[in-house]
PDB file of C-alpha atoms in Angstrom:
ATOM      1  CA  UNK C   1      86.914 -32.927 -77.164  1.00 92.00           C
ATOM      2  CA  UNK C   2      83.868 -34.410 -76.275  1.00 94.00           C
ATOM      3  CA  UNK C   3      81.539 -35.700 -79.079  1.00 93.00           C
ATOM      4  CA  UNK C   4      77.747 -35.360 -78.488  1.00 96.00           C
ATOM      5  CA  UNK C   5      74.701 -37.312 -80.433  1.00 95.00           C
ATOM      6  CA  UNK C   6      71.575 -35.121 -79.827  1.00 94.00           C
ATOM      7  CA  UNK C   7      70.868 -32.469 -77.200  1.00 95.00           C
ATOM      8  CA  UNK C   8      70.165 -34.926 -74.519  1.00 95.00           C
ATOM      9  CA  UNK C   9      73.718 -35.544 -74.740  1.00 96.00           C
ATOM     10  CA  UNK C  10      74.735 -32.462 -73.810  1.00 97.00           C
ATOM     11  CA  UNK C  11      75.690 -32.559 -69.598  1.00 96.00           C
ATOM     12  CA  UNK C  12      73.432 -30.647 -67.508  1.00 93.00           C
ATOM     13  CA  UNK C  13      76.103 -28.576 -65.882  1.00 95.00           C
ATOM     14  CA  UNK C  14      77.597 -27.538 -69.649  1.00 96.00           C
ATOM     15  CA  UNK C  15      78.916 -23.801 -69.108  1.00 96.00           C
ATOM     16  CA  UNK C  16      78.596 -21.270 -71.422  1.00 97.00           C
ATOM     17  CA  UNK C  17      80.088 -21.128 -75.209  1.00 98.00           C
ATOM     18  CA  UNK C  18      80.547 -19.719 -78.287  1.00 98.00           C
ATOM     19  CA  UNK C  19      78.822 -22.033 -81.394  1.00 98.00           C
ATOM     20  CA  UNK C  20      79.213 -22.431 -84.689  1.00 98.00           C
ATOM     21  CA  UNK C  21      76.299 -24.339 -86.889  1.00 96.00           C
ATOM     22  CA  UNK C  22      76.682 -25.757 -90.027  1.00 92.00           C
ATOM     23  CA  UNK C  23      76.750 -29.318 -92.036  1.00 91.00           C
ATOM     24  CA  UNK C  24      80.307 -28.899 -92.458  1.00 93.00           C
ATOM     25  CA  UNK C  25      80.380 -31.379 -95.236  1.00 92.00           C
ATOM     26  CA  UNK C  26      84.217 -32.424 -95.351  1.00 92.00           C
ATOM     27  CA  UNK C  27      84.690 -29.243 -92.992  1.00 95.00           C
ATOM     28  CA  UNK C  28      86.696 -27.751 -96.089  1.00 94.00           C
ATOM     29  CA  UNK C  29      88.836 -24.066 -96.388  1.00 93.00           C
ATOM     30  CA  UNK C  30      85.697 -22.503 -95.839  1.00 90.00           C
ATOM     31  CA  UNK C  31      84.470 -24.071 -92.759  1.00 93.00           C
ATOM     32  CA  UNK C  32      87.644 -24.556 -91.490  1.00 94.00           C
ATOM     33  CA  UNK C  33      87.836 -20.549 -91.635  1.00 92.00           C
ATOM     34  CA  UNK C  34      84.739 -20.106 -89.908  1.00 94.00           C
ATOM     35  CA  UNK C  35      85.277 -22.951 -86.986  1.00 96.00           C
ATOM     36  CA  UNK C  36      88.804 -20.900 -86.128  1.00 96.00           C
ATOM     37  CA  UNK C  37      87.306 -18.151 -86.151  1.00 95.00           C
ATOM     38  CA  UNK C  38      84.307 -19.272 -83.618  1.00 97.00           C
ATOM     39  CA  UNK C  39      86.769 -21.253 -81.006  1.00 98.00           C
ATOM     40  CA  UNK C  40      89.212 -17.523 -81.433  1.00 97.00           C
ATOM     41  CA  UNK C  41      86.247 -15.766 -79.538  1.00 98.00           C
ATOM     42  CA  UNK C  42      85.241 -18.327 -77.038  1.00 98.00           C
ATOM     43  CA  UNK C  43      89.177 -18.273 -75.904  1.00 98.00           C
ATOM     44  CA  UNK C  44      88.686 -14.332 -75.639  1.00 97.00           C
ATOM     45  CA  UNK C  45      85.743 -14.791 -73.859  1.00 97.00           C
ATOM     46  CA  UNK C  46      87.184 -17.565 -71.695  1.00 97.00           C
ATOM     47  CA  UNK C  47      84.271 -19.884 -72.559  1.00 98.00           C
ATOM     48  CA  UNK C  48      84.194 -23.047 -74.519  1.00 98.00           C
ATOM     49  CA  UNK C  49      83.928 -23.853 -78.206  1.00 98.00           C
ATOM     50  CA  UNK C  50      81.034 -26.070 -79.819  1.00 98.00           C
ATOM     51  CA  UNK C  51      80.493 -26.965 -83.470  1.00 98.00           C
ATOM     52  CA  UNK C  52      77.266 -27.700 -84.311  1.00 97.00           C
ATOM     53  CA  UNK C  53      76.741 -30.232 -86.903  1.00 95.00           C
ATOM     54  CA  UNK C  54      73.360 -32.358 -88.392  1.00 93.00           C
ATOM     55  CA  UNK C  55      73.177 -35.656 -89.571  1.00 89.00           C
ATOM     56  CA  UNK C  56      71.275 -37.005 -92.286  1.00 86.00           C
ATOM     57  CA  UNK C  57      71.727 -34.383 -94.453  1.00 85.00           C
ATOM     58  CA  UNK C  58      68.910 -31.818 -94.161  1.00 84.00           C
ATOM     59  CA  UNK C  59      68.647 -32.084 -98.129  1.00 83.00           C
ATOM     60  CA  UNK C  60      67.502 -35.617 -97.354  1.00 81.00           C
ATOM     61  CA  UNK C  61      65.072 -35.124 -95.142  1.00 85.00           C
ATOM     62  CA  UNK C  62      63.453 -31.806 -96.746  1.00 81.00           C
ATOM     63  CA  UNK C  63      63.436 -33.816-100.269  1.00 82.00           C
ATOM     64  CA  UNK C  64      64.021 -37.343 -99.842  1.00 79.00           C
ATOM     65  CA  UNK C  65      66.144 -38.807-102.546  1.00 75.00           C
ATOM     66  CA  UNK C  66      68.141 -35.682-102.989  1.00 74.00           C
ATOM     67  CA  UNK C  67      71.352 -36.823-100.609  1.00 79.00           C
ATOM     68  CA  UNK C  68      73.803 -35.455-101.843  1.00 87.00           C
ATOM     69  CA  UNK C  69      77.160 -37.756-101.575  1.00 93.00           C
ATOM     70  CA  UNK C  70      78.957 -37.568 -98.823  1.00 93.00           C
ATOM     71  CA  UNK C  71      82.473 -35.805 -98.396  1.00 96.00           C
ATOM     72  CA  UNK C  72      83.042 -37.026 -94.987  1.00 94.00           C
ATOM     73  CA  UNK C  73      80.831 -39.320 -92.587  1.00 91.00           C
ATOM     74  CA  UNK C  74      79.899 -38.034 -89.264  1.00 90.00           C
ATOM     75  CA  UNK C  75      82.967 -39.876 -87.778  1.00 91.00           C
ATOM     76  CA  UNK C  76      85.466 -37.963 -89.609  1.00 94.00           C
ATOM     77  CA  UNK C  77      83.269 -34.824 -88.940  1.00 94.00           C
ATOM     78  CA  UNK C  78      83.889 -34.748 -85.602  1.00 95.00           C
ATOM     79  CA  UNK C  79      87.791 -35.657 -85.861  1.00 95.00           C
ATOM     80  CA  UNK C  80      88.114 -32.642 -88.167  1.00 97.00           C
ATOM     81  CA  UNK C  81      86.392 -30.155 -86.330  1.00 97.00           C
ATOM     82  CA  UNK C  82      88.386 -31.279 -83.202  1.00 96.00           C
ATOM     83  CA  UNK C  83      91.646 -31.316 -85.091  1.00 96.00           C
ATOM     84  CA  UNK C  84      90.981 -27.293 -85.206  1.00 97.00           C
ATOM     85  CA  UNK C  85      90.456 -26.696 -81.919  1.00 97.00           C
ATOM     86  CA  UNK C  86      86.429 -27.284 -80.770  1.00 98.00           C
ATOM     87  CA  UNK C  87      85.877 -28.210 -77.535  1.00 98.00           C
ATOM     88  CA  UNK C  88      82.984 -30.231 -78.526  1.00 98.00           C
ATOM     89  CA  UNK C  89      80.886 -31.045 -81.278  1.00 98.00           C
ATOM     90  CA  UNK C  90      77.319 -31.586 -81.371  1.00 97.00           C
ATOM     91  CA  UNK C  91      75.929 -34.008 -84.193  1.00 96.00           C
ATOM     92  CA  UNK C  92      71.945 -32.919 -83.955  1.00 95.00           C
ATOM     93  CA  UNK C  93      69.553 -35.837 -85.898  1.00 93.00           C
ATOM     94  CA  UNK C  94      68.155 -33.740 -88.309  1.00 91.00           C
ATOM     95  CA  UNK C  95      64.506 -35.480 -88.822  1.00 91.00           C
ATOM     96  CA  UNK C  96      61.139 -34.000 -90.559  1.00 89.00           C
ATOM     97  CA  UNK C  97      59.893 -32.674 -86.840  1.00 92.00           C
ATOM     98  CA  UNK C  98      63.321 -30.688 -86.462  1.00 91.00           C
ATOM     99  CA  UNK C  99      62.838 -29.470 -89.608  1.00 91.00           C
ATOM    100  CA  UNK C 100      59.684 -27.516 -88.612  1.00 94.00           C
ATOM    101  CA  UNK C 101      61.309 -25.903 -85.735  1.00 94.00           C
ATOM    102  CA  UNK C 102      61.472 -22.509 -85.425  1.00 96.00           C
ATOM    103  CA  UNK C 103      64.180 -20.178 -85.866  1.00 96.00           C
ATOM    104  CA  UNK C 104      63.415 -18.866 -82.185  1.00 97.00           C
ATOM    105  CA  UNK C 105      62.405 -22.377 -80.817  1.00 97.00           C
ATOM    106  CA  UNK C 106      65.770 -23.126 -82.517  1.00 96.00           C
ATOM    107  CA  UNK C 107      67.773 -20.843 -80.383  1.00 97.00           C
ATOM    108  CA  UNK C 108      66.162 -21.439 -77.683  1.00 97.00           C
ATOM    109  CA  UNK C 109      65.771 -24.812 -76.941  1.00 95.00           C
ATOM    110  CA  UNK C 110      69.766 -25.755 -78.956  1.00 96.00           C
ATOM    111  CA  UNK C 111      71.920 -22.552 -78.485  1.00 97.00           C
ATOM    112  CA  UNK C 112      70.409 -21.295 -75.127  1.00 97.00           C
ATOM    113  CA  UNK C 113      68.470 -23.859 -72.732  1.00 97.00           C
ATOM    114  CA  UNK C 114      71.290 -26.481 -73.824  1.00 96.00           C
ATOM    115  CA  UNK C 115      74.466 -24.853 -74.691  1.00 98.00           C
ATOM    116  CA  UNK C 116      74.043 -21.816 -73.073  1.00 98.00           C
ATOM    117  CA  UNK C 117      75.603 -19.573 -75.856  1.00 98.00           C
ATOM    118  CA  UNK C 118      77.651 -16.743 -75.121  1.00 98.00           C
ATOM    119  CA  UNK C 119      78.382 -15.990 -78.962  1.00 98.00           C
ATOM    120  CA  UNK C 120      77.333 -17.478 -82.136  1.00 98.00           C
ATOM    121  CA  UNK C 121      79.716 -17.532 -85.540  1.00 97.00           C
ATOM    122  CA  UNK C 122      78.357 -18.547 -89.130  1.00 95.00           C
ATOM    123  CA  UNK C 123      78.567 -17.772 -92.202  1.00 90.00           C
ATOM    124  CA  UNK C 124      76.851 -14.208 -93.967  1.00 89.00           C
ATOM    125  CA  UNK C 125      73.911 -16.258 -95.773  1.00 87.00           C
ATOM    126  CA  UNK C 126      73.706 -18.703 -92.976  1.00 91.00           C
ATOM    127  CA  UNK C 127      69.912 -19.611 -92.951  1.00 92.00           C
ATOM    128  CA  UNK C 128      67.951 -21.959 -90.076  1.00 93.00           C
ATOM    129  CA  UNK C 129      64.894 -23.021 -88.783  1.00 92.00           C
ATOM    130  CA  UNK C 130      61.401 -24.068 -90.485  1.00 91.00           C
ATOM    131  CA  UNK C 131      62.045 -23.266 -94.573  1.00 89.00           C
ATOM    132  CA  UNK C 132      65.128 -20.972 -93.447  1.00 89.00           C
ATOM    133  CA  UNK C 133      62.879 -18.207 -92.590  1.00 94.00           C
ATOM    134  CA  UNK C 134      66.039 -17.180 -90.125  1.00 95.00           C
ATOM    135  CA  UNK C 135      69.543 -15.810 -91.457  1.00 95.00           C
ATOM    136  CA  UNK C 136      71.747 -13.378 -89.846  1.00 95.00           C
ATOM    137  CA  UNK C 137      69.411 -10.188 -88.730  1.00 96.00           C
ATOM    138  CA  UNK C 138      67.340 -12.861 -87.212  1.00 97.00           C
ATOM    139  CA  UNK C 139      70.009 -14.532 -84.881  1.00 97.00           C
ATOM    140  CA  UNK C 140      71.462 -11.149 -84.374  1.00 97.00           C
ATOM    141  CA  UNK C 141      67.734  -9.834 -83.285  1.00 97.00           C
ATOM    142  CA  UNK C 142      67.446 -12.611 -80.922  1.00 97.00           C
ATOM    143  CA  UNK C 143      70.763 -12.277 -79.169  1.00 97.00           C
ATOM    144  CA  UNK C 144      69.774  -9.427 -78.149  1.00 97.00           C
ATOM    145  CA  UNK C 145      67.129 -11.020 -76.797  1.00 97.00           C
ATOM    146  CA  UNK C 146      68.897 -13.873 -74.895  1.00 96.00           C
ATOM    147  CA  UNK C 147      72.379 -12.455 -74.313  1.00 96.00           C
ATOM    148  CA  UNK C 148      74.719 -13.852 -76.855  1.00 97.00           C
ATOM    149  CA  UNK C 149      76.704 -12.061 -79.346  1.00 97.00           C
ATOM    150  CA  UNK C 150      75.457 -13.252 -83.205  1.00 97.00           C
ATOM    151  CA  UNK C 151      79.161 -12.948 -85.561  1.00 96.00           C
ATOM    152  CA  UNK C 152      78.658 -13.409 -89.777  1.00 93.00           C
ATOM    153  CA  UNK C 153      82.052 -13.861 -91.013  1.00 90.00           C
ATOM    154  CA  UNK C 154      82.592 -12.694 -94.945  1.00 82.00           C
ATOM    155  CA  UNK C 155      84.581 -15.331 -96.982  1.00 67.00           C
ATOM    156  CA  UNK C 156      87.518 -13.945 -97.918  1.00 57.00           C
ATOM    157  CA  UNK C 157      87.436 -13.687-102.238  1.00 49.00           C
ATOM    158  CA  UNK C 158      90.208 -16.833-102.070  1.00 53.00           C
ATOM    159  CA  UNK C 159      87.663 -18.778-100.235  1.00 57.00           C
ATOM    160  CA  UNK C 160      83.581 -17.209-101.398  1.00 59.00           C
ATOM    161  CA  UNK C 161      83.991 -20.217-104.493  1.00 72.00           C
ATOM    162  CA  UNK C 162      84.412 -23.010-102.191  1.00 85.00           C
ATOM    163  CA  UNK C 163      81.245 -25.332-101.557  1.00 89.00           C
ATOM    164  CA  UNK C 164      81.215 -28.622-101.085  1.00 91.00           C
ATOM    165  CA  UNK C 165      78.602 -28.625-103.878  1.00 92.00           C
ATOM    166  CA  UNK C 166      82.180 -27.355-106.201  1.00 93.00           C
ATOM    167  CA  UNK C 167      83.993 -30.446-104.583  1.00 96.00           C
ATOM    168  CA  UNK C 168      81.693 -33.148-105.180  1.00 96.00           C
ATOM    169  CA  UNK C 169      81.684 -31.909-108.436  1.00 96.00           C
ATOM    170  CA  UNK C 170      85.621 -32.364-108.739  1.00 97.00           C
ATOM    171  CA  UNK C 171      85.477 -35.713-107.987  1.00 97.00           C
ATOM    172  CA  UNK C 172      82.459 -36.371-109.906  1.00 96.00           C
ATOM    173  CA  UNK C 173      85.512 -35.011-112.411  1.00 97.00           C
ATOM    174  CA  UNK C 174      87.940 -37.168-110.985  1.00 97.00           C
ATOM    175  CA  UNK C 175      90.187 -34.264-110.520  1.00 98.00           C
ATOM    176  CA  UNK C 176      91.249 -35.217-107.074  1.00 98.00           C
ATOM    177  CA  UNK C 177      93.997 -32.478-106.840  1.00 98.00           C
ATOM    178  CA  UNK C 178      91.324 -29.753-107.431  1.00 96.00           C
ATOM    179  CA  UNK C 179      89.129 -31.313-104.592  1.00 97.00           C
ATOM    180  CA  UNK C 180      92.714 -31.730-102.055  1.00 97.00           C
ATOM    181  CA  UNK C 181      93.300 -27.872-102.708  1.00 95.00           C
ATOM    182  CA  UNK C 182      89.778 -26.846-101.928  1.00 94.00           C
ATOM    183  CA  UNK C 183      89.589 -29.241 -99.087  1.00 96.00           C
ATOM    184  CA  UNK C 184      92.182 -28.250 -97.712  1.00 95.00           C
ATOM    185  CA  UNK C 185      93.668 -31.987 -97.383  1.00 97.00           C
ATOM    186  CA  UNK C 186      93.437 -34.967 -99.913  1.00 98.00           C
ATOM    187  CA  UNK C 187      89.753 -36.528-100.228  1.00 98.00           C
ATOM    188  CA  UNK C 188      89.446 -39.715 -98.710  1.00 98.00           C
ATOM    189  CA  UNK C 189      86.960 -42.643 -98.563  1.00 97.00           C
ATOM    190  CA  UNK C 190      86.269 -44.861 -95.818  1.00 96.00           C
ATOM    191  CA  UNK C 191      84.581 -48.226 -95.545  1.00 96.00           C
ATOM    192  CA  UNK C 192      85.263 -52.096 -94.399  1.00 96.00           C
ATOM    193  CA  UNK C 193      87.313 -54.654 -96.416  1.00 96.00           C
ATOM    194  CA  UNK C 194      85.562 -57.029 -98.082  1.00 93.00           C
ATOM    195  CA  UNK C 195      86.154 -59.985 -99.920  1.00 85.00           C
ATOM    196  CA  UNK C 196      85.940 -59.538-104.046  1.00 73.00           C
ATOM    197  CA  UNK C 197      86.813 -62.155-106.586  1.00 64.00           C
ATOM    198  CA  UNK C 198      90.495 -61.688-105.285  1.00 65.00           C
ATOM    199  CA  UNK C 199      91.165 -61.040-108.918  1.00 63.00           C
ATOM    200  CA  UNK C 200      94.022 -58.421-107.739  1.00 61.00           C
ATOM    201  CA  UNK C 201      95.637 -61.318-105.925  1.00 63.00           C
ATOM    202  CA  UNK C 202      95.868 -63.882-109.121  1.00 62.00           C
ATOM    203  CA  UNK C 203      97.210 -61.117-111.148  1.00 71.00           C
ATOM    204  CA  UNK C 204     100.267 -60.425-108.176  1.00 71.00           C
ATOM    205  CA  UNK C 205      98.361 -57.089-106.799  1.00 85.00           C
ATOM    206  CA  UNK C 206      96.128 -57.688-103.812  1.00 89.00           C
ATOM    207  CA  UNK C 207      94.122 -54.950-103.279  1.00 92.00           C
ATOM    208  CA  UNK C 208      91.957 -54.086-100.465  1.00 94.00           C
ATOM    209  CA  UNK C 209      87.956 -54.430-101.610  1.00 94.00           C
ATOM    210  CA  UNK C 210      86.720 -50.951 -99.895  1.00 96.00           C
ATOM    211  CA  UNK C 211      83.072 -51.209 -98.988  1.00 94.00           C
ATOM    212  CA  UNK C 212      82.023 -47.669 -98.123  1.00 94.00           C
ATOM    213  CA  UNK C 213      79.387 -45.899 -96.713  1.00 90.00           C
ATOM    214  CA  UNK C 214      75.379 -44.523 -98.938  1.00 88.00           C
ATOM    215  CA  UNK C 215      75.997 -41.892-100.487  1.00 90.00           C
ATOM    216  CA  UNK C 216      79.769 -41.184-100.172  1.00 94.00           C
ATOM    217  CA  UNK C 217      81.754 -39.303-102.351  1.00 96.00           C
ATOM    218  CA  UNK C 218      83.457 -41.383-104.741  1.00 96.00           C
ATOM    219  CA  UNK C 219      85.595 -40.037-107.652  1.00 97.00           C
ATOM    220  CA  UNK C 220      85.355 -41.092-111.546  1.00 97.00           C
ATOM    221  CA  UNK C 221      86.203 -44.175-112.551  1.00 96.00           C
ATOM    222  CA  UNK C 222      89.732 -44.657-112.813  1.00 96.00           C
ATOM    223  CA  UNK C 223      93.250 -45.670-111.373  1.00 97.00           C
ATOM    224  CA  UNK C 224      94.663 -43.076-108.854  1.00 98.00           C
ATOM    225  CA  UNK C 225      97.825 -42.128-106.193  1.00 98.00           C
ATOM    226  CA  UNK C 226      97.351 -42.322-103.183  1.00 98.00           C
ATOM    227  CA  UNK C 227      97.483 -43.987 -99.386  1.00 98.00           C
ATOM    228  CA  UNK C 228      95.705 -46.958 -97.767  1.00 98.00           C
ATOM    229  CA  UNK C 229      95.663 -46.765 -93.990  1.00 97.00           C
ATOM    230  CA  UNK C 230      94.396 -48.902 -91.581  1.00 95.00           C
ATOM    231  CA  UNK C 231      93.871 -48.428 -87.858  1.00 91.00           C
ATOM    232  CA  UNK C 232      97.466 -49.253 -87.378  1.00 90.00           C
ATOM    233  CA  UNK C 233      99.745 -48.596 -90.465  1.00 95.00           C
ATOM    234  CA  UNK C 234      99.748 -46.308 -93.405  1.00 97.00           C
ATOM    235  CA  UNK C 235     100.870 -47.533 -97.057  1.00 97.00           C
ATOM    236  CA  UNK C 236     101.176 -45.880-100.163  1.00 98.00           C
ATOM    237  CA  UNK C 237      98.916 -47.071-102.862  1.00 98.00           C
ATOM    238  CA  UNK C 238      97.462 -47.220-106.422  1.00 97.00           C
ATOM    239  CA  UNK C 239      93.762 -47.540-106.302  1.00 97.00           C
ATOM    240  CA  UNK C 240      91.310 -48.488-108.839  1.00 95.00           C
ATOM    241  CA  UNK C 241      87.806 -47.832-108.635  1.00 95.00           C
ATOM    242  CA  UNK C 242      85.715 -49.003-111.547  1.00 91.00           C
ATOM    243  CA  UNK C 243      83.682 -52.536-113.057  1.00 81.00           C
ATOM    244  CA  UNK C 244      86.841 -54.277-113.849  1.00 73.00           C
ATOM    245  CA  UNK C 245      85.657 -53.855-117.363  1.00 62.00           C
ATOM    246  CA  UNK C 246      89.021 -56.246-118.754  1.00 54.00           C
ATOM    247  CA  UNK C 247      86.327 -59.196-116.527  1.00 52.00           C
ATOM    248  CA  UNK C 248      83.043 -57.882-117.946  1.00 54.00           C
ATOM    249  CA  UNK C 249      82.410 -56.954-114.627  1.00 55.00           C
ATOM    250  CA  UNK C 250      78.705 -54.954-113.435  1.00 51.00           C
ATOM    251  CA  UNK C 251      79.546 -53.874-109.713  1.00 75.00           C
ATOM    252  CA  UNK C 252      81.609 -50.388-108.918  1.00 85.00           C
ATOM    253  CA  UNK C 253      84.113 -51.307-106.588  1.00 91.00           C
ATOM    254  CA  UNK C 254      87.029 -49.305-104.592  1.00 95.00           C
ATOM    255  CA  UNK C 255      90.175 -51.066-104.767  1.00 95.00           C
ATOM    256  CA  UNK C 256      93.143 -50.513-103.099  1.00 96.00           C
ATOM    257  CA  UNK C 257      96.913 -52.117-103.237  1.00 96.00           C
ATOM    258  CA  UNK C 258      99.074 -51.372-100.611  1.00 96.00           C
ATOM    259  CA  UNK C 259     102.588 -50.896-102.902  1.00 96.00           C
ATOM    260  CA  UNK C 260     104.961 -53.899-102.635  1.00 90.00           C
ATOM    261  CA  UNK C 261     102.633 -55.687-100.057  1.00 91.00           C
ATOM    262  CA  UNK C 262     101.517 -59.197-100.444  1.00 86.00           C
ATOM    263  CA  UNK C 263     101.055 -60.203 -97.053  1.00 88.00           C
ATOM    264  CA  UNK C 264      98.695 -58.376 -95.738  1.00 89.00           C
ATOM    265  CA  UNK C 265      95.529 -59.690 -94.392  1.00 90.00           C
ATOM    266  CA  UNK C 266      92.692 -56.637 -94.061  1.00 94.00           C
ATOM    267  CA  UNK C 267      89.794 -58.384 -93.924  1.00 93.00           C
ATOM    268  CA  UNK C 268      87.044 -56.981 -91.629  1.00 95.00           C
ATOM    269  CA  UNK C 269      88.775 -54.516 -90.876  1.00 96.00           C
ATOM    270  CA  UNK C 270      87.772 -50.479 -91.303  1.00 96.00           C
ATOM    271  CA  UNK C 271      90.119 -48.699 -93.563  1.00 97.00           C
ATOM    272  CA  UNK C 272      90.398 -44.896 -95.407  1.00 97.00           C
ATOM    273  CA  UNK C 273      91.799 -44.515 -98.621  1.00 98.00           C
ATOM    274  CA  UNK C 274      92.918 -41.022 -99.261  1.00 98.00           C
ATOM    275  CA  UNK C 275      93.595 -39.686-103.317  1.00 98.00           C
ATOM    276  CA  UNK C 276      96.811 -38.064-104.569  1.00 98.00           C
ATOM    277  CA  UNK C 277      96.143 -37.723-107.950  1.00 98.00           C
ATOM    278  CA  UNK C 278      94.629 -38.610-110.883  1.00 98.00           C
ATOM    279  CA  UNK C 279      96.812 -41.549-113.248  1.00 97.00           C
ATOM    280  CA  UNK C 280      94.267 -42.734-115.878  1.00 96.00           C
ATOM    281  CA  UNK C 281      90.974 -43.525-117.000  1.00 93.00           C
ATOM    282  CA  UNK C 282      89.422 -47.047-116.332  1.00 88.00           C
ATOM    283  CA  UNK C 283      90.131 -49.250-120.076  1.00 84.00           C
ATOM    284  CA  UNK C 284      89.429 -52.431-120.974  1.00 81.00           C
ATOM    285  CA  UNK C 285      92.513 -54.530-121.822  1.00 84.00           C
ATOM    286  CA  UNK C 286      92.333 -57.072-124.847  1.00 79.00           C
ATOM    287  CA  UNK C 287      94.165 -59.378-122.606  1.00 83.00           C
ATOM    288  CA  UNK C 288      95.562 -59.987-118.958  1.00 82.00           C
ATOM    289  CA  UNK C 289      99.105 -59.766-120.013  1.00 88.00           C
ATOM    290  CA  UNK C 290      98.359 -56.269-121.114  1.00 87.00           C
ATOM    291  CA  UNK C 291      96.079 -55.387-118.171  1.00 88.00           C
ATOM    292  CA  UNK C 292      99.312 -56.690-116.061  1.00 88.00           C
ATOM    293  CA  UNK C 293     101.722 -54.505-118.260  1.00 91.00           C
ATOM    294  CA  UNK C 294      99.646 -51.247-117.358  1.00 91.00           C
ATOM    295  CA  UNK C 295      99.071 -52.108-113.898  1.00 91.00           C
ATOM    296  CA  UNK C 296     102.449 -52.321-113.243  1.00 94.00           C
ATOM    297  CA  UNK C 297     103.355 -49.379-114.864  1.00 95.00           C
ATOM    298  CA  UNK C 298     100.547 -47.384-112.933  1.00 95.00           C
ATOM    299  CA  UNK C 299     102.480 -48.415-109.825  1.00 96.00           C
ATOM    300  CA  UNK C 300     105.647 -47.458-110.403  1.00 96.00           C
ATOM    301  CA  UNK C 301     103.896 -44.087-111.468  1.00 97.00           C
ATOM    302  CA  UNK C 302     101.632 -44.286-107.914  1.00 97.00           C
ATOM    303  CA  UNK C 303     105.362 -44.918-106.114  1.00 97.00           C
ATOM    304  CA  UNK C 304     107.225 -41.923-107.956  1.00 97.00           C
ATOM    305  CA  UNK C 305     104.251 -39.321-106.399  1.00 98.00           C
ATOM    306  CA  UNK C 306     103.656 -40.707-103.433  1.00 97.00           C
ATOM    307  CA  UNK C 307     107.239 -40.557-102.262  1.00 95.00           C
ATOM    308  CA  UNK C 308     107.276 -36.974-104.133  1.00 92.00           C
ATOM    309  CA  UNK C 309     104.413 -35.878-101.739  1.00 91.00           C
ATOM    310  CA  UNK C 310     105.907 -37.759 -98.788  1.00 76.00           C
TER     311      UNK C 310
END
């Protein structure tokens, strides 16, 4: 599977392809339906399949300061789209200049001249071009002009209410189980392990303090069960999000304790944290001893849930 950043990365000898287009933040179950139909059509036509996505999020460019929290990094998006069977993923840098491209200009420059589209598969509510002037009808008209078929995919009733915005709201509410159901997998937060106050180590529960990218969709403050994954290994984990109120903390952190492991040195590594279930709210304890007792209970519950989930 190939990954391209910008139209200039597309090989000059790239043949005809079926293209699907979207922000695809999270690559949730609705996105998966769309991408799989594009892959199926490409196989029917005997051509390659390409998923086109954008970075940064168009909202941030068109309305600065409105960047929604991000369900997946661009790199993770490429991984997820590739797992659905596409032959290539094209990330288009979304700039103010690009936002002013007319629907026909976008079709001609990106879909026709570079990707040589034989088919374009989009959701029925797809909008594109300057001020979202283009829609599915526009795409079909341009398809007749430029020799490609435009397919609008209706979302069946079980998927029509799945949106990235709704998943973000689930995470804001701390409902990682509902988010996972609509994503089709556990929600993931990625980042580099940095040094914190090392309070967890002192308490007997050394944690990886994960510094994520700006705009990452981080679940509500609380304690969760899930997994911590390094480039080489994956461990069941108890995960804490919050400001450590027992110690009068002010900075919000994501910290993951790999169950029963006090020998890990993950500093500087890029890791991921997958959220399985919410255990409880973040609490301020009257004593360190009370905190440790609760942490032991959290670890036991995280162990039970991760073992059950496999």
